């Protein structure tokens, strides 16, 4: 099953095709200036009953050197099947479009990035017929962006950096930088970036940190994620208000009945967060002879 981080790692190139221009500089790949890019169908299925799909496929137009195809693959873990499928993607696309093909693999951990960067050869050991060399971006070579000004210079690259560093010990600082950088950004620009980062973090602990930052720093946005967070917050607020009301009701009944309540008992009642338990205490408070009896079986 395709995971949310998998989708975010390659979808960011669909949303921001020009991202590859800046990423190629980060990865040390010298390319002529890109004039334009165009998304192509990711379906590589032939007439035979064999379906193959790449994650993202872009046609990149350069200034002076002509066009080429960019295949973006999001790789969450080692997959022996890619040894066959990646060379197939490259050779098939080259044959279909008659254009140079560049394979870019996005990873979120060092082990997968090291595995993905190995050349894939077809042929004899002493004479490889076809060699596929993926270009890999991951936590080993993506910049750690914790400077707000730097993030604002290229929000798409900063978003990809945050996704690839999802397991970085400093991910909280990375995410805080992104939330501040997006604070003054038009909503139409910030919204897809907010969602992509949420997807890219998956179910990691950092995902909750990002949700909290969106709720506080980006509280004025109306993206699906921010609305979901606000709904959760409103629900939690209603639940908290209900609990506080029940605790006050227990104390009110004891007070009206003239039953003394010590500071220890008062603290125990107000600190309780279990609405069912508070409901039982309220029922006992109506008939208890002492405050201690409220807690008895």
PDB file of N, CA, C and O in Angstrom, residues 12 19 22 142-148 150-165 174-175 177-178 181-182 193 197:
ATOM      1  N   UNK A  12       5.732  16.501  -4.447  1.00  0.00           N
ATOM      2  CA  UNK A  12       6.257  17.858  -4.358  1.00  0.00           C
ATOM      3  C   UNK A  12       6.845  18.303  -5.696  1.00  0.00           C
ATOM      4  O   UNK A  12       6.816  19.488  -6.042  1.00  0.00           O
ATOM      5  N   UNK A  19      11.397  22.739  -8.841  1.00  0.00           N
ATOM      6  CA  UNK A  19      12.203  22.342  -7.690  1.00  0.00           C
ATOM      7  C   UNK A  19      13.460  21.612  -8.117  1.00  0.00           C
ATOM      8  O   UNK A  19      14.508  21.751  -7.492  1.00  0.00           O
ATOM      9  N   UNK A  22      16.782  23.646  -8.494  1.00  0.00           N
ATOM     10  CA  UNK A  22      17.538  23.951  -7.278  1.00  0.00           C
ATOM     11  C   UNK A  22      18.122  22.685  -6.667  1.00  0.00           C
ATOM     12  O   UNK A  22      19.224  22.692  -6.120  1.00  0.00           O
ATOM     13  N   UNK A 142      20.789  16.189   1.637  1.00  0.00           N
ATOM     14  CA  UNK A 142      19.864  17.326   1.639  1.00  0.00           C
ATOM     15  C   UNK A 142      20.221  18.276   2.773  1.00  0.00           C
ATOM     16  O   UNK A 142      20.567  17.839   3.871  1.00  0.00           O
ATOM     17  N   UNK A 143      20.154  19.584   2.537  1.00  0.00           N
ATOM     18  CA  UNK A 143      20.521  20.542   3.593  1.00  0.00           C
ATOM     19  C   UNK A 143      19.513  20.506   4.742  1.00  0.00           C
ATOM     20  O   UNK A 143      18.321  20.281   4.541  1.00  0.00           O
ATOM     21  N   UNK A 144      20.020  20.706   5.952  1.00  0.00           N
ATOM     22  CA  UNK A 144      19.158  20.859   7.126  1.00  0.00           C
ATOM     23  C   UNK A 144      18.877  22.354   7.269  1.00  0.00           C
ATOM     24  O   UNK A 144      19.776  23.129   7.611  1.00  0.00           O
ATOM     25  N   UNK A 145      17.649  22.749   6.988  1.00  0.00           N
ATOM     26  CA  UNK A 145      17.315  24.176   6.945  1.00  0.00           C
ATOM     27  C   UNK A 145      16.633  24.579   8.247  1.00  0.00           C
ATOM     28  O   UNK A 145      15.472  24.215   8.506  1.00  0.00           O
ATOM     29  N   UNK A 146      17.355  25.323   9.068  1.00  0.00           N
ATOM     30  CA  UNK A 146      16.804  25.826  10.327  1.00  0.00           C
ATOM     31  C   UNK A 146      16.879  27.345  10.391  1.00  0.00           C
ATOM     32  O   UNK A 146      16.725  27.929  11.467  1.00  0.00           O
ATOM     33  N   UNK A 147      17.128  27.966   9.253  1.00  0.00           N
ATOM     34  CA  UNK A 147      17.152  29.422   9.156  1.00  0.00           C
ATOM     35  C   UNK A 147      15.932  29.879   8.357  1.00  0.00           C
ATOM     36  O   UNK A 147      15.728  29.441   7.220  1.00  0.00           O
ATOM     37  N   UNK A 148      15.125  30.720   8.946  1.00  0.00           N
ATOM     38  CA  UNK A 148      13.861  31.125   8.321  1.00  0.00           C
ATOM     39  C   UNK A 148      14.102  31.835   6.995  1.00  0.00           C
ATOM     40  O   UNK A 148      13.405  31.576   5.999  1.00  0.00           O
ATOM     41  N   UNK A 150      16.558  31.449   4.940  1.00  0.00           N
ATOM     42  CA  UNK A 150      16.966  30.467   3.939  1.00  0.00           C
ATOM     43  C   UNK A 150      15.766  29.666   3.448  1.00  0.00           C
ATOM     44  O   UNK A 150      15.640  29.378   2.256  1.00  0.00           O
ATOM     45  N   UNK A 151      14.876  29.312   4.363  1.00  0.00           N
ATOM     46  CA  UNK A 151      13.678  28.560   3.979  1.00  0.00           C
ATOM     47  C   UNK A 151      12.802  29.378   3.044  1.00  0.00           C
ATOM     48  O   UNK A 151      12.245  28.849   2.076  1.00  0.00           O
ATOM     49  N   UNK A 152      12.676  30.664   3.318  1.00  0.00           N
ATOM     50  CA  UNK A 152      11.816  31.525   2.499  1.00  0.00           C
ATOM     51  C   UNK A 152      12.377  31.728   1.094  1.00  0.00           C
ATOM     52  O   UNK A 152      11.623  32.015   0.171  1.00  0.00           O
ATOM     53  N   UNK A 153      13.699  31.580   0.935  1.00  0.00           N
ATOM     54  CA  UNK A 153      14.290  31.736  -0.396  1.00  0.00           C
ATOM     55  C   UNK A 153      13.765  30.680  -1.359  1.00  0.00           C
ATOM     56  O   UNK A 153      13.624  30.937  -2.559  1.00  0.00           O
ATOM     57  N   UNK A 154      13.491  29.485  -0.861  1.00  0.00           N
ATOM     58  CA  UNK A 154      13.011  28.399  -1.719  1.00  0.00           C
ATOM     59  C   UNK A 154      12.142  27.474  -0.865  1.00  0.00           C
ATOM     60  O   UNK A 154      12.632  26.512  -0.282  1.00  0.00           O
ATOM     61  N   UNK A 155      10.857  27.770  -0.784  1.00  0.00           N
ATOM     62  CA  UNK A 155       9.958  27.019   0.085  1.00  0.00           C
ATOM     63  C   UNK A 155       9.792  25.578  -0.371  1.00  0.00           C
ATOM     64  O   UNK A 155       9.623  24.678   0.452  1.00  0.00           O
ATOM     65  N   UNK A 156       9.828  25.335  -1.692  1.00  0.00           N
ATOM     66  CA  UNK A 156       9.666  23.965  -2.188  1.00  0.00           C
ATOM     67  C   UNK A 156      10.863  23.108  -1.780  1.00  0.00           C
ATOM     68  O   UNK A 156      10.697  21.969  -1.324  1.00  0.00           O
ATOM     69  N   UNK A 157      12.075  23.661  -1.937  1.00  0.00           N
ATOM     70  CA  UNK A 157      13.270  22.913  -1.538  1.00  0.00           C
ATOM     71  C   UNK A 157      13.283  22.694  -0.028  1.00  0.00           C
ATOM     72  O   UNK A 157      13.642  21.613   0.456  1.00  0.00           O
ATOM     73  N   UNK A 158      12.865  23.710   0.733  1.00  0.00           N
ATOM     74  CA  UNK A 158      12.805  23.573   2.191  1.00  0.00           C
ATOM     75  C   UNK A 158      11.785  22.511   2.597  1.00  0.00           C
ATOM     76  O   UNK A 158      11.989  21.775   3.573  1.00  0.00           O
ATOM     77  N   UNK A 159      10.694  22.418   1.846  1.00  0.00           N
ATOM     78  CA  UNK A 159       9.683  21.384   2.128  1.00  0.00           C
ATOM     79  C   UNK A 159      10.250  19.998   1.881  1.00  0.00           C
ATOM     80  O   UNK A 159      10.091  19.086   2.703  1.00  0.00           O
ATOM     81  N   UNK A 160      10.921  19.818   0.744  1.00  0.00           N
ATOM     82  CA  UNK A 160      11.540  18.524   0.457  1.00  0.00           C
ATOM     83  C   UNK A 160      12.593  18.190   1.503  1.00  0.00           C
ATOM     84  O   UNK A 160      12.721  17.030   1.934  1.00  0.00           O
ATOM     85  N   UNK A 161      13.347  19.178   1.947  1.00  0.00           N
ATOM     86  CA  UNK A 161      14.348  18.964   2.978  1.00  0.00           C
ATOM     87  C   UNK A 161      13.696  18.492   4.273  1.00  0.00           C
ATOM     88  O   UNK A 161      14.185  17.557   4.922  1.00  0.00           O
ATOM     89  N   UNK A 162      12.586  19.117   4.657  1.00  0.00           N
ATOM     90  CA  UNK A 162      11.879  18.708   5.881  1.00  0.00           C
ATOM     91  C   UNK A 162      11.384  17.268   5.772  1.00  0.00           C
ATOM     92  O   UNK A 162      11.446  16.498   6.733  1.00  0.00           O
ATOM     93  N   UNK A 163      10.905  16.889   4.593  1.00  0.00           N
ATOM     94  CA  UNK A 163      10.389  15.533   4.395  1.00  0.00           C
ATOM     95  C   UNK A 163      11.527  14.510   4.469  1.00  0.00           C
ATOM     96  O   UNK A 163      11.394  13.473   5.115  1.00  0.00           O
ATOM     97  N   UNK A 164      12.647  14.805   3.808  1.00  0.00           N
ATOM     98  CA  UNK A 164      13.755  13.845   3.808  1.00  0.00           C
ATOM     99  C   UNK A 164      14.426  13.746   5.175  1.00  0.00           C
ATOM    100  O   UNK A 164      15.068  12.741   5.477  1.00  0.00           O
ATOM    101  N   UNK A 165      14.279  14.765   6.005  1.00  0.00           N
ATOM    102  CA  UNK A 165      14.863  14.743   7.351  1.00  0.00           C
ATOM    103  C   UNK A 165      13.802  14.427   8.414  1.00  0.00           C
ATOM    104  O   UNK A 165      13.949  14.848   9.570  1.00  0.00           O
ATOM    105  N   UNK A 174      13.617  22.018  12.483  1.00  0.00           N
ATOM    106  CA  UNK A 174      13.359  22.125  11.042  1.00  0.00           C
ATOM    107  C   UNK A 174      11.905  22.507  10.797  1.00  0.00           C
ATOM    108  O   UNK A 174      11.597  23.394   9.992  1.00  0.00           O
ATOM    109  N   UNK A 175      10.996  21.839  11.499  1.00  0.00           N
ATOM    110  CA  UNK A 175       9.568  22.094  11.314  1.00  0.00           C
ATOM    111  C   UNK A 175       9.178  23.468  11.840  1.00  0.00           C
ATOM    112  O   UNK A 175       8.338  24.159  11.237  1.00  0.00           O
ATOM    113  N   UNK A 177      11.071  26.069  11.861  1.00  0.00           N
ATOM    114  CA  UNK A 177      11.544  27.005  10.840  1.00  0.00           C
ATOM    115  C   UNK A 177      10.554  27.101   9.693  1.00  0.00           C
ATOM    116  O   UNK A 177      10.236  28.200   9.216  1.00  0.00           O
ATOM    117  N   UNK A 178      10.025  25.955   9.248  1.00  0.00           N
ATOM    118  CA  UNK A 178       9.065  25.952   8.145  1.00  0.00           C
ATOM    119  C   UNK A 178       7.779  26.661   8.529  1.00  0.00           C
ATOM    120  O   UNK A 178       7.206  27.412   7.731  1.00  0.00           O
ATOM    121  N   UNK A 181       8.433  30.316   8.459  1.00  0.00           N
ATOM    122  CA  UNK A 181       8.647  30.771   7.082  1.00  0.00           C
ATOM    123  C   UNK A 181       7.329  30.877   6.316  1.00  0.00           C
ATOM    124  O   UNK A 181       7.172  31.744   5.456  1.00  0.00           O
ATOM    125  N   UNK A 182       6.389  29.997   6.622  1.00  0.00           N
ATOM    126  CA  UNK A 182       5.110  29.990   5.910  1.00  0.00           C
ATOM    127  C   UNK A 182       4.101  30.974   6.498  1.00  0.00           C
ATOM    128  O   UNK A 182       3.050  31.212   5.899  1.00  0.00           O
ATOM    129  N   UNK A 193       2.063  23.158   0.621  1.00  0.00           N
ATOM    130  CA  UNK A 193       3.299  22.832   1.329  1.00  0.00           C
ATOM    131  C   UNK A 193       2.997  22.273   2.719  1.00  0.00           C
ATOM    132  O   UNK A 193       3.635  21.323   3.176  1.00  0.00           O
ATOM    133  N   UNK A 197       4.108  18.400   3.788  1.00  0.00           N
ATOM    134  CA  UNK A 197       4.925  18.084   4.964  1.00  0.00           C
ATOM    135  C   UNK A 197       4.182  17.117   5.883  1.00  0.00           C
ATOM    136  O   UNK A 197       4.768  16.164   6.405  1.00  0.00           O
TER     137      UNK A 197
END
